[in-house]
Amino acid sequence: MSIITALWALGILALIFGAVLGYAAIRFKVDADPLVEQIDEILPQTQCGQCGYPGCRPYAEAIANGDDINKCPPGGDATIKKLADLMGVEAKPLDAAQTPAVKRVAFIREDECIGCTKCIQACPVDAIVGASKQMHTVIVDECTGCDLCVEPCPVDCIDMVPLTSSIERWKWDLKAIPVKVLES
Amino acid sequence: MPTLFQQIQAGKVWDFHGGIHPPSRKERTNQKPVALLDIPDRLYIPLRQHIGVAGKVLVKVGDRVLKGQALTQADNAMAVPVHAPTSGTVQAIELHTSAHPSSLAEPTLVLAPDGMDEWRPRKPLDPEQADVYTLLERIQESGISGMGGAGFPTHIKVNVKQPVDYLIINAVECEPYITADDMLMQERASDIISGIEILVKLLSPKAVLIGIEDDKPIAAASLKAAIGQKDNYFVREVPTKYPSGGEKQLIQLLTNKEVPAGRRPLDIGIVMQNVGTAFAIAQAVLDDIPLIHRVVTVAGETLAQQQNVLALIGTPISDLLNACGFQAEPAQRIIIGGPMMGFAIADWSVPVVKTTNCILAPTENELGAASEEMDCIRCGACADACPASLLPQQLLWYSKAKDQDKLAEYNLSDCIECGACAYVCPSEIPLVHYYRVAKADIRETQREALKAEQAKARFDARTERLERDKQERLERNQQLAAQRVAQQQASGQATQSAAAVQQALQRTQQQNAQPLDKEQIIAERERKKAEALAYQQQKQQAVTAEPAADLATEQTEDPRKAAIAAALARAKAKKQAEALPEVATDPAPPETATADVDAKKAAVAAAIARAKAKKLTQQEPEAQPETAAESAPAEAPASDADAKKAAVAAAITRAKAKKLMQQEPEAQPEVAVEPASDVDAKKAAVAAAIARAKAKKLAEQAQVQQTEPVAAAQVPEPIEAPAESAPEQDAKKAAIAAAIARAKAKKQQNSEPL
């Protein structure tokens, strides 16, 4: 008899706590930052498609679904390292052999531009301005250097030029001779 | 327990962690008066000599400028102007090597002095009378930025809203060799005090603390004499130790306060100004002399006369050295700044700028080149020497590993790059260089993160916009289609033509439902090409045989066909005359006249004119290929073969032209196919059908792509079509050519990455 009472008591308690926990799970649900968002944060957002996906977010989704993390040339090794940390996998060398050492931006030779707007349509970040039959030009500060405008140009007037170094962006050269006082 | 202020009043001086005692070598220059130099042949005045942005250039090449005239204009808060150091002519505004460790070229104004040294009119201010804004404006307009080294615009630093407890004047000058401030204080102490008084008026501090190292007794004495009996001006002599001239170190020495990491001295109620800046302010306000010269220490054993000189801003360093009896050694190094924090330059034409306080031309024995770097032995000497209480060996470790998180954790940003750690390092590791590289990397990473954020925002905005455009276009197309149907049903057109339109509509809809697959299209195209070739050969034979009889041999003598052609030509000519008088008229009217004589030629001319018209309409950005498939004039000739039908066809074309006139001028890729009627109706029909299917497919693609300037993407098409059809003497060829051109255009479209 006492066993049955105990079973009843425990059963009712289990039901009550189950209900409380179940309610709490719904009421206090925390929206965890989804993995895709985190990966997308790490990717350089050039939208260049060199990974084989049409933009950074699709690649982030692919990585979340198990694709390789070493397909992003603009991000380089730093991005791969961060992705490896996030995904808990081994950092691999970059898939594509061509790693552009210097940042490049598109440049339109304006004399040759025929105003066909094809590059404007190709630019993923709207960094090219111009209108039909009017000369186009690239907004250097907005260009991500993704190369996507080079291919569609019918007159091949778009070059990828290395970003000129300015005093603000200049990095100290380790080989520079350090200045130091000798003991007299 | 006395309060802090009481302690300061009592003359207490505190200490900071670390520091080093390198040989000062100041005795070489601190006894000689400041020398004046001849005006150099050329002055190179960089447009930006401070932290911030360059002003707008006010002069142009060839202008004559007077001494003290502003060359640039400060158009925002972070800009300060530069001035002409002497009168002369602006010779160029070009890129010239900058006085920066990178030696990158910067926009520089080249001034050719005329030797007259003629001043612009000057308007001295009375600091007692002038209000704060006038003083601030004068400071900015005189181009004054911090002269201690960083070059921060002074008018921003002294324009504060917060209460200021202490104004600290930095007269420490702790770096070896440099005596520029020392000499300035010895010679112009009273001017410096006037400048400090102006600063006091702007900031209203509780007290003014002048920090000076105890190895400058003459300068300290002259400052004290200039102050006289003024209240709350304290000259505090601090023990000689490098780097007590650092901003945070001097604050700690004089007030025992520490500036929190990542904050400014102003946050703890302190403003610090360099003694040279105070002098420049005095000159700007009291004498209206903008910042056009400064005292520079020129030292080093390769010089016959090591001394301080009053150099005009923009004087090439080589001129300064030569004026001091420079004898270059092989592999001579020239250093701008002191031996601890300075940098070597490769190009000696670099000019003196507002922040240049010292130029060193040492011999090889005096300042040796760096020796071989060895491994860190973790002795900890650097940590003992660090004035910012950092752990240099850890920072070195993480700098080499490029671990930016750890570097931030170990407060790399608090490193003042004084070089004390590298100075004491027994392994001769250039520690500061590693930190500078690491700092630049961190800045770059931050910049890239910001850029990625912007790029993402733009990408998202673009995606959203494209989606919205697509929806809008779909809606508009549906509306237009509905309107068109309603119009056609309402307008009292001939029943037959209405029926034909309906038929065409249905057909296009069918095609829409079941688009021709690619293989079919390719097969058709091949067949048509073969036919075109055969026909051309046949025609060439005919032409060579008897050009005159050409018209006769072809079945064009058939009166029915001639009638059709004439009708068509007339309709077209009329349409052109109405629609595009200025472009299409020139070939059309004369040809229409001859149409009575030779119907076929009229047809050809009409075709050419139509191709031109088409090109014109396609140039309009609004051109929509899908609307063209609707207008079915090409269908009419398909049913051709007797006169009645020809009449009907003509009527249809005329009706179409009219309708077209009422509507917008819309691109009609099909129009060019029409002339096919007069030679081979069946073939023309097939070609037209194929062409229409293609156009349709193109339109669909365009919708998928949903990029507005579809018309622009088709630009090559109209160029090719008239080019091929115009020289042809035969309408059929024109039709075939047009079809081929369209196919080409489509192929081009397909090959484009979507």
JSON list of C-alpha atoms in Angstrom, two decimals, chain B residues 569-685:
[
{"chain": "B", "resi": 569, "resn": "ALA", "atom": "CA", "xyz": [6.65, 49.55, -98.24]},
{"chain": "B", "resi": 570, "resn": "ARG", "atom": "CA", "xyz": [4.02, 52.21, -98.25]},
{"chain": "B", "resi": 571, "resn": "ALA", "atom": "CA", "xyz": [2.83, 51.18, -94.81]},
{"chain": "B", "resi": 572, "resn": "LYS", "atom": "CA", "xyz": [6.32, 51.18, -93.46]},
{"chain": "B", "resi": 573, "resn": "ALA", "atom": "CA", "xyz": [7.27, 54.44, -95.00]},
{"chain": "B", "resi": 574, "resn": "LYS", "atom": "CA", "xyz": [4.21, 56.02, -93.54]},
{"chain": "B", "resi": 575, "resn": "LYS", "atom": "CA", "xyz": [4.96, 54.67, -90.13]},
{"chain": "B", "resi": 576, "resn": "GLN", "atom": "CA", "xyz": [8.50, 55.90, -90.31]},
{"chain": "B", "resi": 577, "resn": "ALA", "atom": "CA", "xyz": [7.52, 59.28, -91.51]},
{"chain": "B", "resi": 578, "resn": "GLU", "atom": "CA", "xyz": [5.22, 59.59, -88.56]},
{"chain": "B", "resi": 579, "resn": "ALA", "atom": "CA", "xyz": [7.40, 58.03, -85.92]},
{"chain": "B", "resi": 580, "resn": "LEU", "atom": "CA", "xyz": [10.93, 59.04, -86.69]},
{"chain": "B", "resi": 581, "resn": "PRO", "atom": "CA", "xyz": [11.00, 61.82, -89.18]},
{"chain": "B", "resi": 582, "resn": "GLU", "atom": "CA", "xyz": [14.54, 62.99, -88.60]},
{"chain": "B", "resi": 583, "resn": "VAL", "atom": "CA", "xyz": [16.27, 59.64, -88.79]},
{"chain": "B", "resi": 584, "resn": "ALA", "atom": "CA", "xyz": [14.39, 57.42, -91.11]},
{"chain": "B", "resi": 585, "resn": "THR", "atom": "CA", "xyz": [13.19, 59.87, -93.71]},
{"chain": "B", "resi": 586, "resn": "ASP", "atom": "CA", "xyz": [16.34, 60.27, -95.69]},
{"chain": "B", "resi": 587, "resn": "PRO", "atom": "CA", "xyz": [16.44, 56.80, -97.19]},
{"chain": "B", "resi": 588, "resn": "ALA", "atom": "CA", "xyz": [12.70, 56.22, -97.14]},
{"chain": "B", "resi": 589, "resn": "PRO", "atom": "CA", "xyz": [10.96, 58.96, -99.22]},
{"chain": "B", "resi": 590, "resn": "PRO", "atom": "CA", "xyz": [13.09, 58.68, -102.35]},
{"chain": "B", "resi": 591, "resn": "GLU", "atom": "CA", "xyz": [12.69, 54.95, -102.24]},
{"chain": "B", "resi": 592, "resn": "THR", "atom": "CA", "xyz": [8.96, 55.21, -101.85]},
{"chain": "B", "resi": 593, "resn": "ALA", "atom": "CA", "xyz": [8.88, 57.33, -104.92]},
{"chain": "B", "resi": 594, "resn": "THR", "atom": "CA", "xyz": [10.68, 54.71, -106.92]},
{"chain": "B", "resi": 595, "resn": "ALA", "atom": "CA", "xyz": [8.37, 52.09, -105.45]},
{"chain": "B", "resi": 596, "resn": "ASP", "atom": "CA", "xyz": [5.98, 52.70, -108.27]},
{"chain": "B", "resi": 597, "resn": "VAL", "atom": "CA", "xyz": [8.79, 51.95, -110.67]},
{"chain": "B", "resi": 598, "resn": "ASP", "atom": "CA", "xyz": [10.40, 49.10, -108.91]},
{"chain": "B", "resi": 599, "resn": "ALA", "atom": "CA", "xyz": [8.43, 47.51, -106.09]},
{"chain": "B", "resi": 600, "resn": "LYS", "atom": "CA", "xyz": [11.18, 45.22, -105.00]},
{"chain": "B", "resi": 601, "resn": "LYS", "atom": "CA", "xyz": [13.67, 47.97, -104.45]},
{"chain": "B", "resi": 602, "resn": "ALA", "atom": "CA", "xyz": [11.11, 49.80, -102.39]},
{"chain": "B", "resi": 603, "resn": "ALA", "atom": "CA", "xyz": [10.72, 46.75, -100.22]},
{"chain": "B", "resi": 604, "resn": "VAL", "atom": "CA", "xyz": [14.46, 46.56, -99.70]},
{"chain": "B", "resi": 605, "resn": "ALA", "atom": "CA", "xyz": [14.62, 50.19, -98.78]},
{"chain": "B", "resi": 606, "resn": "ALA", "atom": "CA", "xyz": [11.78, 49.76, -96.40]},
{"chain": "B", "resi": 607, "resn": "ALA", "atom": "CA", "xyz": [13.60, 46.89, -94.75]},
{"chain": "B", "resi": 608, "resn": "ILE", "atom": "CA", "xyz": [16.70, 48.98, -94.32]},
{"chain": "B", "resi": 609, "resn": "ALA", "atom": "CA", "xyz": [14.72, 51.85, -92.92]},
{"chain": "B", "resi": 610, "resn": "ARG", "atom": "CA", "xyz": [12.96, 49.50, -90.57]},
{"chain": "B", "resi": 611, "resn": "ALA", "atom": "CA", "xyz": [16.21, 48.05, -89.32]},
{"chain": "B", "resi": 612, "resn": "LYS", "atom": "CA", "xyz": [17.33, 51.56, -88.60]},
{"chain": "B", "resi": 613, "resn": "ALA", "atom": "CA", "xyz": [14.15, 52.36, -86.83]},
{"chain": "B", "resi": 614, "resn": "LYS", "atom": "CA", "xyz": [14.51, 49.24, -84.77]},
{"chain": "B", "resi": 615, "resn": "LYS", "atom": "CA", "xyz": [17.99, 50.16, -83.78]},
{"chain": "B", "resi": 616, "resn": "LEU", "atom": "CA", "xyz": [16.73, 53.52, -82.72]},
{"chain": "B", "resi": 617, "resn": "THR", "atom": "CA", "xyz": [13.91, 52.15, -80.66]},
{"chain": "B", "resi": 618, "resn": "GLN", "atom": "CA", "xyz": [16.15, 49.65, -79.02]},
{"chain": "B", "resi": 619, "resn": "GLN", "atom": "CA", "xyz": [18.40, 52.39, -77.89]},
{"chain": "B", "resi": 620, "resn": "GLU", "atom": "CA", "xyz": [15.61, 53.57, -75.71]},
{"chain": "B", "resi": 621, "resn": "PRO", "atom": "CA", "xyz": [16.13, 52.13, -72.26]},
{"chain": "B", "resi": 622, "resn": "GLU", "atom": "CA", "xyz": [12.48, 51.26, -71.90]},
{"chain": "B", "resi": 623, "resn": "ALA", "atom": "CA", "xyz": [12.57, 48.80, -74.76]},
{"chain": "B", "resi": 624, "resn": "GLN", "atom": "CA", "xyz": [10.99, 45.53, -73.75]},
{"chain": "B", "resi": 625, "resn": "PRO", "atom": "CA", "xyz": [11.66, 42.61, -76.02]},
{"chain": "B", "resi": 626, "resn": "GLU", "atom": "CA", "xyz": [8.67, 40.61, -74.85]},
{"chain": "B", "resi": 627, "resn": "THR", "atom": "CA", "xyz": [6.20, 43.17, -76.12]},
{"chain": "B", "resi": 628, "resn": "ALA", "atom": "CA", "xyz": [7.63, 42.78, -79.55]},
{"chain": "B", "resi": 629, "resn": "ALA", "atom": "CA", "xyz": [6.69, 39.17, -79.83]},
{"chain": "B", "resi": 630, "resn": "GLU", "atom": "CA", "xyz": [3.11, 40.24, -79.58]},
{"chain": "B", "resi": 631, "resn": "SER", "atom": "CA", "xyz": [2.89, 42.36, -82.65]},
{"chain": "B", "resi": 632, "resn": "ALA", "atom": "CA", "xyz": [2.45, 39.84, -85.35]},
{"chain": "B", "resi": 633, "resn": "PRO", "atom": "CA", "xyz": [3.05, 41.59, -88.63]},
{"chain": "B", "resi": 634, "resn": "ALA", "atom": "CA", "xyz": [5.35, 38.81, -89.64]},
{"chain": "B", "resi": 635, "resn": "GLU", "atom": "CA", "xyz": [2.47, 36.39, -89.53]},
{"chain": "B", "resi": 636, "resn": "ALA", "atom": "CA", "xyz": [0.64, 38.14, -92.28]},
{"chain": "B", "resi": 637, "resn": "PRO", "atom": "CA", "xyz": [2.92, 37.18, -95.14]},
{"chain": "B", "resi": 638, "resn": "ALA", "atom": "CA", "xyz": [2.84, 33.55, -93.98]},
{"chain": "B", "resi": 639, "resn": "SER", "atom": "CA", "xyz": [-0.65, 33.20, -95.38]},
{"chain": "B", "resi": 640, "resn": "ASP", "atom": "CA", "xyz": [0.38, 35.01, -98.50]},
{"chain": "B", "resi": 641, "resn": "ALA", "atom": "CA", "xyz": [0.13, 33.77, -102.08]},
{"chain": "B", "resi": 642, "resn": "ASP", "atom": "CA", "xyz": [-2.68, 35.74, -103.54]},
{"chain": "B", "resi": 643, "resn": "ALA", "atom": "CA", "xyz": [-3.61, 39.37, -103.80]},
{"chain": "B", "resi": 644, "resn": "LYS", "atom": "CA", "xyz": [-6.47, 39.38, -101.37]},
{"chain": "B", "resi": 645, "resn": "LYS", "atom": "CA", "xyz": [-4.35, 38.14, -98.60]},
{"chain": "B", "resi": 646, "resn": "ALA", "atom": "CA", "xyz": [-1.71, 40.61, -99.52]},
{"chain": "B", "resi": 647, "resn": "ALA", "atom": "CA", "xyz": [-4.16, 43.41, -99.08]},
{"chain": "B", "resi": 648, "resn": "VAL", "atom": "CA", "xyz": [-5.11, 42.03, -95.72]},
{"chain": "B", "resi": 649, "resn": "ALA", "atom": "CA", "xyz": [-1.47, 41.86, -94.73]},
{"chain": "B", "resi": 650, "resn": "ALA", "atom": "CA", "xyz": [-0.90, 45.41, -95.75]},
{"chain": "B", "resi": 651, "resn": "ALA", "atom": "CA", "xyz": [-3.89, 46.47, -93.73]},
{"chain": "B", "resi": 652, "resn": "ILE", "atom": "CA", "xyz": [-2.58, 44.65, -90.72]},
{"chain": "B", "resi": 653, "resn": "THR", "atom": "CA", "xyz": [0.80, 46.21, -90.98]},
{"chain": "B", "resi": 654, "resn": "ARG", "atom": "CA", "xyz": [-0.77, 49.61, -91.30]},
{"chain": "B", "resi": 655, "resn": "ALA", "atom": "CA", "xyz": [-2.94, 48.94, -88.28]},
{"chain": "B", "resi": 656, "resn": "LYS", "atom": "CA", "xyz": [0.08, 47.80, -86.36]},
{"chain": "B", "resi": 657, "resn": "ALA", "atom": "CA", "xyz": [2.00, 50.86, -87.26]},
{"chain": "B", "resi": 658, "resn": "LYS", "atom": "CA", "xyz": [-0.87, 52.98, -86.07]},
{"chain": "B", "resi": 659, "resn": "LYS", "atom": "CA", "xyz": [-1.15, 51.11, -82.83]},
{"chain": "B", "resi": 660, "resn": "LEU", "atom": "CA", "xyz": [2.54, 51.40, -82.34]},
{"chain": "B", "resi": 661, "resn": "MET", "atom": "CA", "xyz": [2.30, 55.08, -82.76]},
{"chain": "B", "resi": 662, "resn": "GLN", "atom": "CA", "xyz": [-0.34, 55.27, -80.09]},
{"chain": "B", "resi": 663, "resn": "GLN", "atom": "CA", "xyz": [1.65, 53.24, -77.69]},
{"chain": "B", "resi": 664, "resn": "GLU", "atom": "CA", "xyz": [5.19, 53.93, -76.68]},
{"chain": "B", "resi": 665, "resn": "PRO", "atom": "CA", "xyz": [7.84, 53.25, -79.25]},
{"chain": "B", "resi": 666, "resn": "GLU", "atom": "CA", "xyz": [8.69, 49.73, -78.30]},
{"chain": "B", "resi": 667, "resn": "ALA", "atom": "CA", "xyz": [11.39, 47.56, -79.71]},
{"chain": "B", "resi": 668, "resn": "GLN", "atom": "CA", "xyz": [10.25, 45.19, -82.41]},
{"chain": "B", "resi": 669, "resn": "PRO", "atom": "CA", "xyz": [12.78, 42.55, -83.16]},
{"chain": "B", "resi": 670, "resn": "GLU", "atom": "CA", "xyz": [10.27, 40.86, -85.46]},
{"chain": "B", "resi": 671, "resn": "VAL", "atom": "CA", "xyz": [9.74, 43.75, -87.81]},
{"chain": "B", "resi": 672, "resn": "ALA", "atom": "CA", "xyz": [12.81, 43.05, -89.79]},
{"chain": "B", "resi": 673, "resn": "VAL", "atom": "CA", "xyz": [11.55, 39.61, -90.70]},
{"chain": "B", "resi": 674, "resn": "GLU", "atom": "CA", "xyz": [8.61, 40.98, -92.63]},
{"chain": "B", "resi": 675, "resn": "PRO", "atom": "CA", "xyz": [10.24, 41.57, -96.00]},
{"chain": "B", "resi": 676, "resn": "ALA", "atom": "CA", "xyz": [10.78, 37.86, -96.27]},
{"chain": "B", "resi": 677, "resn": "SER", "atom": "CA", "xyz": [7.22, 37.77, -97.57]},
{"chain": "B", "resi": 678, "resn": "ASP", "atom": "CA", "xyz": [7.90, 38.78, -101.10]},
{"chain": "B", "resi": 679, "resn": "VAL", "atom": "CA", "xyz": [10.27, 35.96, -101.92]},
{"chain": "B", "resi": 680, "resn": "ASP", "atom": "CA", "xyz": [9.54, 32.90, -99.94]},
{"chain": "B", "resi": 681, "resn": "ALA", "atom": "CA", "xyz": [6.60, 33.09, -97.63]},
{"chain": "B", "resi": 682, "resn": "LYS", "atom": "CA", "xyz": [6.98, 29.72, -96.00]},
{"chain": "B", "resi": 683, "resn": "LYS", "atom": "CA", "xyz": [10.57, 30.11, -95.12]},
{"chain": "B", "resi": 684, "resn": "ALA", "atom": "CA", "xyz": [9.94, 33.55, -93.83]},
{"chain": "B", "resi": 685, "resn": "ALA", "atom": "CA", "xyz": [7.20, 32.22, -91.62]}
]
